[in-house]
Coordinates of N, CA, C and O in Angstrom, one line a residue:
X270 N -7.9 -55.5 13.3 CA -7.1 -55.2 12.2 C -7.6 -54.1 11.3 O -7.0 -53.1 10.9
X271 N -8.8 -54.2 11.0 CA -9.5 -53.0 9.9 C -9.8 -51.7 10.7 O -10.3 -50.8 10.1
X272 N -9.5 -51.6 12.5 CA -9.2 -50.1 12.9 C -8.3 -49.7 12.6 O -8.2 -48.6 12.3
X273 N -7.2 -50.6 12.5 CA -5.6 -50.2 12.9 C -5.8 -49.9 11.1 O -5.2 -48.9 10.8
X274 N -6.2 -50.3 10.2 CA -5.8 -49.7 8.5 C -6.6 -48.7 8.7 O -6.1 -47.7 8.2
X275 N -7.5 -48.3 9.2 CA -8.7 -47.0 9.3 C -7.8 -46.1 9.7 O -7.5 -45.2 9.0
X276 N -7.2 -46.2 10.9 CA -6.7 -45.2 11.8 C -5.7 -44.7 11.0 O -5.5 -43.5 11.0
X277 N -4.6 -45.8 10.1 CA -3.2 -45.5 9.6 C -3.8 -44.6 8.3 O -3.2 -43.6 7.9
X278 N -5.1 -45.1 7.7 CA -4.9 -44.2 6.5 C -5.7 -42.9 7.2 O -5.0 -42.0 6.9
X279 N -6.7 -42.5 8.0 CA -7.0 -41.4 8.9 C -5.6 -40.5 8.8 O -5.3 -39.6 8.1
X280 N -4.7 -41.3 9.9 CA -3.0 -40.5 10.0 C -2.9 -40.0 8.3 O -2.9 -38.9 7.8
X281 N -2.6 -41.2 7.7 CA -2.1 -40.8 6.9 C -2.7 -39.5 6.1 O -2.0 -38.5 6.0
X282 N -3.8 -39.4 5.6 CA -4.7 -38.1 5.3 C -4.6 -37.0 5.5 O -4.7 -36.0 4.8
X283 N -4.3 -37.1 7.0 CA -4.5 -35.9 8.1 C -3.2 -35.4 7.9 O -3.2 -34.2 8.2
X284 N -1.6 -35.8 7.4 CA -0.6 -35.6 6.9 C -0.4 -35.0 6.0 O 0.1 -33.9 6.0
X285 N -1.2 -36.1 4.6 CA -1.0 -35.2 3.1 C -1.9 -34.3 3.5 O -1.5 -33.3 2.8
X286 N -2.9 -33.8 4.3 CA -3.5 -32.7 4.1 C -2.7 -31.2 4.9 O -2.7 -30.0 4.6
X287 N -2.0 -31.9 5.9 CA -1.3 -30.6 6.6 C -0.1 -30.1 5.4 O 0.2 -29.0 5.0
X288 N 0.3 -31.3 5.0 CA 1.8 -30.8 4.5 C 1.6 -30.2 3.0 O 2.6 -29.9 2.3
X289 N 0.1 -30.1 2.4 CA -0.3 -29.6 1.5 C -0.6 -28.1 1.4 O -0.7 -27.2 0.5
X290 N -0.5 -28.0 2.8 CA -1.4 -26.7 3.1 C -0.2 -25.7 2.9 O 0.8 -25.7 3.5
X291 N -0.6 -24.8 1.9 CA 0.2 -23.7 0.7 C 0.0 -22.4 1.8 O -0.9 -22.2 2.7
X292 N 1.0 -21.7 1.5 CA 1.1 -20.1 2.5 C 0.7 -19.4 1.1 O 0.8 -19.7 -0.1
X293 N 0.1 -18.6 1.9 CA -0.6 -17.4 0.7 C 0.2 -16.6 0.7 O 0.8 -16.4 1.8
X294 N 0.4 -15.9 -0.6 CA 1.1 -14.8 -1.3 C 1.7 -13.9 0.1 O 1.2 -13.7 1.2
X295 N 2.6 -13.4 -0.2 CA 3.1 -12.2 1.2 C 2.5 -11.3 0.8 O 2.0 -11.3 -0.3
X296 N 2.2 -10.0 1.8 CA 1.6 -9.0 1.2 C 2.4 -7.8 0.3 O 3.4 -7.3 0.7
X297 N 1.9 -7.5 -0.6 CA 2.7 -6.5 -1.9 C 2.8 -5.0 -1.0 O 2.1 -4.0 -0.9
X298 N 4.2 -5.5 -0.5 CA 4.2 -3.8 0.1 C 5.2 -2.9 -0.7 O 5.7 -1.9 -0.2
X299 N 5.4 -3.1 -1.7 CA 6.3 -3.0 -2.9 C 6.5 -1.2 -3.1 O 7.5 -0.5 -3.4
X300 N 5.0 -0.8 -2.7 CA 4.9 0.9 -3.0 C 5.4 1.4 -1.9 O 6.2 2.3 -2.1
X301 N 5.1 1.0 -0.5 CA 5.2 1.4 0.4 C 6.6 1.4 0.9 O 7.1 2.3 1.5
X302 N 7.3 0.2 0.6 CA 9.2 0.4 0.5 C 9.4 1.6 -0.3 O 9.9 2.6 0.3
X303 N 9.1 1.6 -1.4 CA 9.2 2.8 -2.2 C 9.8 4.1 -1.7 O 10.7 4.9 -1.7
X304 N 8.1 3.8 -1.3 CA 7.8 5.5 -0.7 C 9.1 5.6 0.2 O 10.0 6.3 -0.2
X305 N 9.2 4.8 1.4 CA 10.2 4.6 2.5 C 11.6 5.0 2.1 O 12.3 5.8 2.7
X306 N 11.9 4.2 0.9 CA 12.8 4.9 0.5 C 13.2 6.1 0.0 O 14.4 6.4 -0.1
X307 N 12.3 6.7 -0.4 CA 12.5 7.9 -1.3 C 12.7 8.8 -0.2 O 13.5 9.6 -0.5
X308 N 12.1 8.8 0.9 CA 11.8 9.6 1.9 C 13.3 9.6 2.5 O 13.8 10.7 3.0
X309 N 14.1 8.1 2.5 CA 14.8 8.2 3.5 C 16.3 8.4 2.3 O 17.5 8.2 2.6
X310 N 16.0 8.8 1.4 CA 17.5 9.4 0.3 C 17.0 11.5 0.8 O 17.7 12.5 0.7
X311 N 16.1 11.4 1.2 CA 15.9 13.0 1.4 C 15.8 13.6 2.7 O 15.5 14.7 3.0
X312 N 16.3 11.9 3.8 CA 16.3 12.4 5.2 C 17.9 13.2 5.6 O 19.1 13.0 5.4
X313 N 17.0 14.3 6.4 CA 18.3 15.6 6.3 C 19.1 14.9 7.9 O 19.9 15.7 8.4
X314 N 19.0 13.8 8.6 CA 20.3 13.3 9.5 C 19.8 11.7 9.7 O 18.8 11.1 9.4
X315 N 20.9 11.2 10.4 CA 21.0 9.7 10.0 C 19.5 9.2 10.9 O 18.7 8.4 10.4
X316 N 19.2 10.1 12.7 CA 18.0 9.9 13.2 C 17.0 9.8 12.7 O 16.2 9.2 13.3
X317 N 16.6 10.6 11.3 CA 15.9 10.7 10.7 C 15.3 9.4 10.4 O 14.3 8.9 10.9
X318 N 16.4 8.8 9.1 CA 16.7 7.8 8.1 C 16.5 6.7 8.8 O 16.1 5.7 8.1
X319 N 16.8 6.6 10.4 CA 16.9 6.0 11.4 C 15.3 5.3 11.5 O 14.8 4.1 11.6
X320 N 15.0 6.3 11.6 CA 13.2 6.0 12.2 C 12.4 5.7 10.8 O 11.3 5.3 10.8
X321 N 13.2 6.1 9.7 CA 12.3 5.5 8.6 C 12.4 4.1 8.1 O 11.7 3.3 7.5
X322 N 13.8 4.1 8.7 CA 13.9 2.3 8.5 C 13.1 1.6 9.2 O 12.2 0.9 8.7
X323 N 13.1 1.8 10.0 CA 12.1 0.9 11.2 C 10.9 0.4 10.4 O 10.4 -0.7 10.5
X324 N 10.3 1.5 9.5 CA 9.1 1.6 8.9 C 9.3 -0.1 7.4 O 8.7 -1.1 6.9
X325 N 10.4 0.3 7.4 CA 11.0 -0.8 6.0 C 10.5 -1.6 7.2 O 9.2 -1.8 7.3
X326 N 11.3 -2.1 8.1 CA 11.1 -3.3 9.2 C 10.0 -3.8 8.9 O 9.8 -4.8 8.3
X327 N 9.2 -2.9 9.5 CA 7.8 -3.5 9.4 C 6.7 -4.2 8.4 O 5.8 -5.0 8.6
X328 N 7.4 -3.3 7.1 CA 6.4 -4.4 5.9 C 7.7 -5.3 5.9 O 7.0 -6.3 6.1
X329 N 8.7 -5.7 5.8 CA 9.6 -7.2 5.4 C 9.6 -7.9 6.6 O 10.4 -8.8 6.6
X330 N 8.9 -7.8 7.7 CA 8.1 -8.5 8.6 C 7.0 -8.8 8.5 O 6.6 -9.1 9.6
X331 N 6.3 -8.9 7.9 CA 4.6 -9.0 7.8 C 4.9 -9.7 6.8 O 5.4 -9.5 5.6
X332 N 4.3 -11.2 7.7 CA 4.7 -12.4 7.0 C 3.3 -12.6 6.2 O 2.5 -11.6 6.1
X333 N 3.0 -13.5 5.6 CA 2.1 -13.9 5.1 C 1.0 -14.7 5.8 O 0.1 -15.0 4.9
X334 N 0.8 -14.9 6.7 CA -0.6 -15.8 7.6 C 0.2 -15.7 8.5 O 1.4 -15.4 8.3
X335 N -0.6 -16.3 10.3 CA -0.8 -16.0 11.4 C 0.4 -17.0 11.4 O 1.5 -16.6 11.8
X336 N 0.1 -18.4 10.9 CA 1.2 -19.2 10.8 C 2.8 -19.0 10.7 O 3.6 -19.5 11.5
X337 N 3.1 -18.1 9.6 CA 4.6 -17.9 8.8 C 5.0 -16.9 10.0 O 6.1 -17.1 10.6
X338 N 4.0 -15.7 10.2 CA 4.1 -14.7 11.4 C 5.1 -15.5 12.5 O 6.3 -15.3 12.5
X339 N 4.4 -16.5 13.4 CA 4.4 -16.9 14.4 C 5.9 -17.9 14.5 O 6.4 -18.2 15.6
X340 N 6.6 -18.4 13.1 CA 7.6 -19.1 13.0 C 8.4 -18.0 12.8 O 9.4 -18.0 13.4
X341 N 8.2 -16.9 12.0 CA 9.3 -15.8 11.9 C 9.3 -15.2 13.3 O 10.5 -15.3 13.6
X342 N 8.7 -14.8 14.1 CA 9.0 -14.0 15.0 C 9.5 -15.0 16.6 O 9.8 -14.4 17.7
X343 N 9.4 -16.5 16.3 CA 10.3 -16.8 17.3 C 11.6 -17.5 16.7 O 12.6 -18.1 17.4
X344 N 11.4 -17.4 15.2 CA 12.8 -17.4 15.0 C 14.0 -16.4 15.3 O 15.1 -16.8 15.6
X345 N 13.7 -15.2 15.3 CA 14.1 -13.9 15.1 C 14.2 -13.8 16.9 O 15.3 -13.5 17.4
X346 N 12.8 -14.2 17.9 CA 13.3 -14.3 19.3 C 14.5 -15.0 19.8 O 15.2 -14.7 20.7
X347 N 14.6 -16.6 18.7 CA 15.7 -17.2 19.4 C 17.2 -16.5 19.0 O 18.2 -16.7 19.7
X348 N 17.1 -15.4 17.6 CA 18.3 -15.8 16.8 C 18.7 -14.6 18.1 O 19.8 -14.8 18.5
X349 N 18.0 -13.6 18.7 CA 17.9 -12.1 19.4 C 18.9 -12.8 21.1 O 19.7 -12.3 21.8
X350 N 18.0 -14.2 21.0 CA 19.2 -15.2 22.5 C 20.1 -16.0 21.7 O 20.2 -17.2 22.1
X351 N 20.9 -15.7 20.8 CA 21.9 -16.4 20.5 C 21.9 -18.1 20.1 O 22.9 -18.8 19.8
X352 N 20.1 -18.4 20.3 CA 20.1 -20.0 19.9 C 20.2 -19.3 18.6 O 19.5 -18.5 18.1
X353 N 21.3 -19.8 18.2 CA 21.3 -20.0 16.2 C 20.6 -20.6 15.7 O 19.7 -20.4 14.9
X354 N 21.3 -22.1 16.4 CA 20.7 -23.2 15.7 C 18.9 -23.4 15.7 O 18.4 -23.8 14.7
X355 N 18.3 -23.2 16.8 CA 17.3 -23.1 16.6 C 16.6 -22.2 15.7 O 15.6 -22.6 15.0
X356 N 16.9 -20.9 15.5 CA 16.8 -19.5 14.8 C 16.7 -20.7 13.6 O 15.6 -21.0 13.4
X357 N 17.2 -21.0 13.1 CA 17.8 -21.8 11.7 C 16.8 -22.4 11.3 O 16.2 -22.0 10.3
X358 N 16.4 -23.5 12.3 CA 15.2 -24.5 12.4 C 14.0 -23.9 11.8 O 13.4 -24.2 10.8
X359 N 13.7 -22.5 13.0 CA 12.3 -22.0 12.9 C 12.4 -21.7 11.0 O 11.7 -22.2 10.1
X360 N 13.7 -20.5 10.9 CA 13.6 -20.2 9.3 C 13.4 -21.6 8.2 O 12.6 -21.6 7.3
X361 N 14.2 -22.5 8.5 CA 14.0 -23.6 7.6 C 12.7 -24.1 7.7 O 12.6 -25.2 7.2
X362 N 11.7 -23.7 8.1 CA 10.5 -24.4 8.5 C 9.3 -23.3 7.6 O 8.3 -23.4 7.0
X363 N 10.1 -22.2 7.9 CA 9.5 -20.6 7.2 C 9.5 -20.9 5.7 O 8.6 -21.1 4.9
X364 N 10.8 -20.7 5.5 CA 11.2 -21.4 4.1 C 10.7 -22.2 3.0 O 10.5 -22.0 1.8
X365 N 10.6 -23.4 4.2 CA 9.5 -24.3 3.7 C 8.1 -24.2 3.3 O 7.7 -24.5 2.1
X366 N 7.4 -23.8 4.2 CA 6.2 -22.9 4.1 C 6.4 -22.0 3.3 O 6.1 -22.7 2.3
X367 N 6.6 -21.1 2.9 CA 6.7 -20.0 2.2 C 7.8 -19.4 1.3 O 8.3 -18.2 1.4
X368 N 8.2 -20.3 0.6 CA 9.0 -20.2 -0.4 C 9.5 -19.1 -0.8 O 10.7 -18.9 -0.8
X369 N 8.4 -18.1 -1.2 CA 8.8 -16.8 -2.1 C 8.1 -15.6 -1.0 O 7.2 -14.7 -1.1
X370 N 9.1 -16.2 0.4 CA 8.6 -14.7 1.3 C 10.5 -14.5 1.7 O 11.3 -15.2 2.3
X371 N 10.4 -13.5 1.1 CA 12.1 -13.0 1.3 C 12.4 -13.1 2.5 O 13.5 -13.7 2.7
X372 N 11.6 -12.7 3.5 CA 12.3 -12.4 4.5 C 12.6 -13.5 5.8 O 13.2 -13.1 6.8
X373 N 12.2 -14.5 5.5 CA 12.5 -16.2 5.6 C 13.8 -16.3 5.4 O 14.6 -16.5 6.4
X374 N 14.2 -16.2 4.3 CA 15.6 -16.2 3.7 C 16.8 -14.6 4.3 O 18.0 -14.7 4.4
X375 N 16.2 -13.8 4.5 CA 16.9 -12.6 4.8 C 17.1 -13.0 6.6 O 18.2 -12.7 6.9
X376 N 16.5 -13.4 7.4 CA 16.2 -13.7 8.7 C 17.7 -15.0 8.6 O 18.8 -14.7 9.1
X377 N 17.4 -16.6 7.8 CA 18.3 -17.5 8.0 C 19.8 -17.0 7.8 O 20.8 -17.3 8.3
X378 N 19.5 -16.0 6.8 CA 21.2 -15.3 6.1 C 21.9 -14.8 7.4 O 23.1 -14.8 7.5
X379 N 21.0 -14.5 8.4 CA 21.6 -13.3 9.4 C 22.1 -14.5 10.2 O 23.3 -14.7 10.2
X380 N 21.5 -15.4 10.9 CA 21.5 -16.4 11.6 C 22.7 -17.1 11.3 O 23.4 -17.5 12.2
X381 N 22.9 -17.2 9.9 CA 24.5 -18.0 9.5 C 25.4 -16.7 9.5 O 26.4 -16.6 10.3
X382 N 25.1 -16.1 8.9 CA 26.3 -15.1 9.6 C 26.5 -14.2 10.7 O 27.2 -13.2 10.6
X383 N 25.8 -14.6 11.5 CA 26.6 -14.5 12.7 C 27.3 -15.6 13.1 O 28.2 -15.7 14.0
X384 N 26.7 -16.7 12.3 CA 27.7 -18.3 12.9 C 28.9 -18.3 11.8 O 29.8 -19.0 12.3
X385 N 29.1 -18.0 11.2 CA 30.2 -16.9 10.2 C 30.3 -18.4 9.5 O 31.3 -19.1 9.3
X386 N 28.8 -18.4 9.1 CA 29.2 -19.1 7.6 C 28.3 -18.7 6.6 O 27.1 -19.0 6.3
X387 N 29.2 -18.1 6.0 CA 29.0 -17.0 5.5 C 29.0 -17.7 3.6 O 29.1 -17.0 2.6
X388 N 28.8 -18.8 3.5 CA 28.8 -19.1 2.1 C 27.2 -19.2 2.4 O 26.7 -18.3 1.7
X389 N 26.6 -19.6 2.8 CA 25.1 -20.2 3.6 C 24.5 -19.2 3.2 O 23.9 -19.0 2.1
X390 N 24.7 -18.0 4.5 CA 24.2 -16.6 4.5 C 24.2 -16.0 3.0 O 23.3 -15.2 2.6
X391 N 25.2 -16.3 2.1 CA 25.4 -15.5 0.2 C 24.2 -16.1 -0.2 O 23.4 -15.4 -0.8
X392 N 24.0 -17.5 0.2 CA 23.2 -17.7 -1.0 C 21.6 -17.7 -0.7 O 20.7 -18.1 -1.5
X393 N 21.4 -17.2 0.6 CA 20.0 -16.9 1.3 C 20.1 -15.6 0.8 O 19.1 -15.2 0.3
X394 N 21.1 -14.5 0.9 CA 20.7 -13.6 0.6 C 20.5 -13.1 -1.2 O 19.8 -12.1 -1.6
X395 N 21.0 -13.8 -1.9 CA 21.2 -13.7 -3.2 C 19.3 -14.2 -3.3 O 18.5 -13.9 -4.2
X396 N 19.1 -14.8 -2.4 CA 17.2 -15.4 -3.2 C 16.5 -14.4 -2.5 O 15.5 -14.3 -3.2
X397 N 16.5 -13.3 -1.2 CA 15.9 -13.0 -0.5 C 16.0 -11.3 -1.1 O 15.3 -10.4 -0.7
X398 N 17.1 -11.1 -2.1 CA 17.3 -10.4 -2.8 C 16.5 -10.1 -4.4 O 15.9 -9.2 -5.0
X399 N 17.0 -11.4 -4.8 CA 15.6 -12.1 -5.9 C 14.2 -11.6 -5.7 O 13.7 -10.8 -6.5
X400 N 13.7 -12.2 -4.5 CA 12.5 -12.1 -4.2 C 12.0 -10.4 -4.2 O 11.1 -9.8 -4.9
X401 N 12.9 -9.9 -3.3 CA 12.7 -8.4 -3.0 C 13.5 -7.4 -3.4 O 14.1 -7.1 -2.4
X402 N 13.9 -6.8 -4.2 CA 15.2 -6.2 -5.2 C 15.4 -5.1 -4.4 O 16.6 -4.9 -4.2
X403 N 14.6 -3.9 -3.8 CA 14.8 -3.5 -2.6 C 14.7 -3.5 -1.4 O 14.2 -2.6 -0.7
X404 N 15.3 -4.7 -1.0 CA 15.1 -5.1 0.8 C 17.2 -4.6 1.3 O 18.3 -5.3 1.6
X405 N 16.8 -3.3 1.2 CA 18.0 -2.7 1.9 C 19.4 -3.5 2.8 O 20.6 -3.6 2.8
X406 N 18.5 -4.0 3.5 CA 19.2 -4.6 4.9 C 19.7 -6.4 4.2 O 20.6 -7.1 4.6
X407 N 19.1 -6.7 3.3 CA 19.5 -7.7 2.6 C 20.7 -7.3 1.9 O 21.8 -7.8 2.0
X408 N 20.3 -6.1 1.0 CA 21.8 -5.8 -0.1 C 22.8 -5.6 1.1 O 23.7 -6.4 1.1
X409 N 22.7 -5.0 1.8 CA 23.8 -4.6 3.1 C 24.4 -5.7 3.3 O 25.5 -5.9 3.0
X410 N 23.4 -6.7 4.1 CA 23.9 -8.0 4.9 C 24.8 -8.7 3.6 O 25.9 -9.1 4.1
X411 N 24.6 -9.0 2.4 CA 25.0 -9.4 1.5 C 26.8 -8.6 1.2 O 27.8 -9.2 0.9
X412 N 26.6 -7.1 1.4 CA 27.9 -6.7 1.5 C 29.0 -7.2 2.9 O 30.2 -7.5 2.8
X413 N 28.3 -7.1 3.9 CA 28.9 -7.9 5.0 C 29.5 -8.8 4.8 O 30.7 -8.9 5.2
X414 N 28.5 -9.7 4.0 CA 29.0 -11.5 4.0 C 30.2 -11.3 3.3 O 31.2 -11.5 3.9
X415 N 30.2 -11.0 1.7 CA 31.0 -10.2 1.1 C 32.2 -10.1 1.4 O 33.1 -10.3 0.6
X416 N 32.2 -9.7 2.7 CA 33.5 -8.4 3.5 C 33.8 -10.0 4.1 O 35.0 -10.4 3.9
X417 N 33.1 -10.7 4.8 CA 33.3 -11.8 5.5 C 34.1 -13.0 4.8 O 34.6 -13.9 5.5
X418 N 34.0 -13.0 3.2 CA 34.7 -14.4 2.1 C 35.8 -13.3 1.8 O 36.7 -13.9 1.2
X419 N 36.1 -12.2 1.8 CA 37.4 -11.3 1.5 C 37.0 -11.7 0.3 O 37.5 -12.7 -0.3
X420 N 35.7 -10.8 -0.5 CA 35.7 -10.7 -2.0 C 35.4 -9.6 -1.8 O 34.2 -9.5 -1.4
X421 N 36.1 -8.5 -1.8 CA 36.1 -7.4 -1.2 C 35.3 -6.1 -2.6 O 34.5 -5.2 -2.4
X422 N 35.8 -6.3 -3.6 CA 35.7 -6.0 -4.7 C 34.1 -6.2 -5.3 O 33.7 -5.5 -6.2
X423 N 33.3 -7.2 -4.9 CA 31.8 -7.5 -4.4 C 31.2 -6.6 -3.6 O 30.2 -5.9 -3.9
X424 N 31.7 -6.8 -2.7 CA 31.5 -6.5 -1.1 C 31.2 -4.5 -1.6 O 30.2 -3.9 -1.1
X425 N 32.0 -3.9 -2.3 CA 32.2 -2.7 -2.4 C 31.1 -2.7 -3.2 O 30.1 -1.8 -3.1
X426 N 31.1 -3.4 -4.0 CA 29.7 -3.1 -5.1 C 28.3 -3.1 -4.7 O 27.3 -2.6 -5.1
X427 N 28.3 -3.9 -3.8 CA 26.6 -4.7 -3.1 C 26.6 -3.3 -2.0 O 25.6 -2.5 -1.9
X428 N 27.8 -3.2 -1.3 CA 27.3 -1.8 -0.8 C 27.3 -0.6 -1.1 O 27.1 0.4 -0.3
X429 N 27.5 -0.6 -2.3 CA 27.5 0.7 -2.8 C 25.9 0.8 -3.5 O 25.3 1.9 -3.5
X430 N 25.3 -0.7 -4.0 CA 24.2 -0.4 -4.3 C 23.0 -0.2 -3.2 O 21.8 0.3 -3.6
X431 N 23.3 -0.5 -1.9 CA 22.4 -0.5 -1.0 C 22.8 1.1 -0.1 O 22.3 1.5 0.9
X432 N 23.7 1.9 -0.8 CA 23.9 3.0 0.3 C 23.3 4.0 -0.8 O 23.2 5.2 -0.6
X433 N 23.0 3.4 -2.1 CA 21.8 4.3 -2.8 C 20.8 4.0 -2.9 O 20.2 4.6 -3.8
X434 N 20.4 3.3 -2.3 CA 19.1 3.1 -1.6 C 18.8 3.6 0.0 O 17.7 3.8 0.4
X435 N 19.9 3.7 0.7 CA 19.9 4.1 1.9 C 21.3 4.7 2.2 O 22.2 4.0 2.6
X436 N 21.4 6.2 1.8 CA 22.7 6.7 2.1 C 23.1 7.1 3.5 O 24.2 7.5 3.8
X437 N 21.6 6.8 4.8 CA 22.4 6.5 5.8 C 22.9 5.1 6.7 O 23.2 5.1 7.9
X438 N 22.8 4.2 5.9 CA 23.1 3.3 6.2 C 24.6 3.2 7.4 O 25.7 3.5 6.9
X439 N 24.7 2.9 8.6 CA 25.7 3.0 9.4 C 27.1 2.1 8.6 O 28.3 2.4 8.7
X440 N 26.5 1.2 7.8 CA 27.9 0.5 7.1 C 28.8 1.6 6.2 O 30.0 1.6 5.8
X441 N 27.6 2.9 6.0 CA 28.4 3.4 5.0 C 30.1 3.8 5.5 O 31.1 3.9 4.8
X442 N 30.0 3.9 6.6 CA 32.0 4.2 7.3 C 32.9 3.1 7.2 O 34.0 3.1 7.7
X443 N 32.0 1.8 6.1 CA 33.5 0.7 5.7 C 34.0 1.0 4.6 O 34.9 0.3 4.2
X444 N 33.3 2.3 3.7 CA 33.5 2.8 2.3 C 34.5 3.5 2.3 O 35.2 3.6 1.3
X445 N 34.7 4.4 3.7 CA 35.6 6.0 4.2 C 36.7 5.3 3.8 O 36.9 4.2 3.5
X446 N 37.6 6.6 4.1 CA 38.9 6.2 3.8 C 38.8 5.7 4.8 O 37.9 5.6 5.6
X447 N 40.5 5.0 4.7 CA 40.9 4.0 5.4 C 39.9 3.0 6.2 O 40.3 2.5 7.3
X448 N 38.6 2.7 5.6 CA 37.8 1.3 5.7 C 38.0 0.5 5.0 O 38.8 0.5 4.0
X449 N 37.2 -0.7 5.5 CA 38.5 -2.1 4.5 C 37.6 -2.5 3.1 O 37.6 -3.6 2.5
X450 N 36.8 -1.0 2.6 CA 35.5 -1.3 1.7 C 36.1 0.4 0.6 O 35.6 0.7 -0.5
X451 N 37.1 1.3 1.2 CA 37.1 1.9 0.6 C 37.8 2.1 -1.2 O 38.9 1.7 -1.6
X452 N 36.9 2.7 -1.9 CA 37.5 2.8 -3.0 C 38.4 2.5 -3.6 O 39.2 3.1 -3.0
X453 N 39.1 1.8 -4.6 CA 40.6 2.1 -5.2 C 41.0 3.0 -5.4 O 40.4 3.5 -6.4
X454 N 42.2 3.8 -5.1 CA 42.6 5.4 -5.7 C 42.3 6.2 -4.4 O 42.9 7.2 -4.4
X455 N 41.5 5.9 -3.4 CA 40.8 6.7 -2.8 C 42.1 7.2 -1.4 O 42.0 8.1 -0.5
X456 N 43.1 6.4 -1.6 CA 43.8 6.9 -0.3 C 44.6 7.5 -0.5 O 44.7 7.6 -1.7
X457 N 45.4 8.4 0.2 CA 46.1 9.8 0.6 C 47.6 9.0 0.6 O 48.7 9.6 0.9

């Protein structure tokens, strides 16, 4: 009997100690979006703008430990094969772990909307936006979702704020005439 209380409080220890275990800060790539973006309001064609995004990619991927890394990147593998639901899983687990790493929440937002639920995806991107005030591809996805609840009048504003941060953003052709994001007044 006094292994089996040894062993249970052992387990139990070995529990509060994992589920204690805090993710360290993300890393402050804050200048380096910056820079990215400034570069990519002064790219002279979209290929350009194209390849500078990639670069954004890279720091709103760079998770915070080997750990967060390793749940974001086969989240993002499953969301890439269509398991959603697992995609979900991994981020809710990210999430968990690391609270105030945007891109946890910018990853689950994509995942629900492609499952086109799209109230889910607003309110992951409204925190992943919070967290990161220029994560481009968040303001975008956020105009999406936007476009997806027919609050269209939203939808125009979130991308209008993200196509001045990135005026080659491919969404920008839902703004053109005759897109379902274009202007008021703006038609012929």
């Amino acid at each position: 009997m006094k292994r089996t209380v040894t062993a249970l409080a052992l387990m139990f220890a070995t529990t509060v100690a994992a589920s204690s275990e805090e993710c360290p800060p993300a890393p402050d790539h804050t200048a380096g979006v910056d820079r990215i973006i400034d570069e990519i309001r002064k790219a002279e064609n979209e290929l350009a703008a194209r390849e500078l995004s990639q670069q954004l990619w890279e720091f709103w991927t760079d998770a915070p430990d080997e750990s967060a890394q390793a749940v974001l990147d086969r989240g993002m593998t499953r969301r890439n094969a269509w398991d959603l639901l697992g995609a979900i899983e991994d981020f809710d687990k990210l999430i968990a772990y690391c609270p105030s790493y945007a891109e946890g929440y910018n990853q689950r937002a994509f995942a629900n909307y492609l499952r086109q639920n799209f109230q889910a995806a607003l309110v992951d991107l409204d925190r992943a936006i919070e967290l990161s005030p220029n994560h481009v591809a968040a303001i975008s996805g956020r105009a999406l979702t936007l476009l997806g609840l027919q609050r269209i009048d939203e939808a125009r504003d979130a991308l209008s704020l993200a196509l001045e941060l990135n005026p080659w953003l491919s969404e920008r052709h839902l703004m053109a005439p005759g897109g379902p994001l274009e202007p008021p007044g703006q038609d012929i």
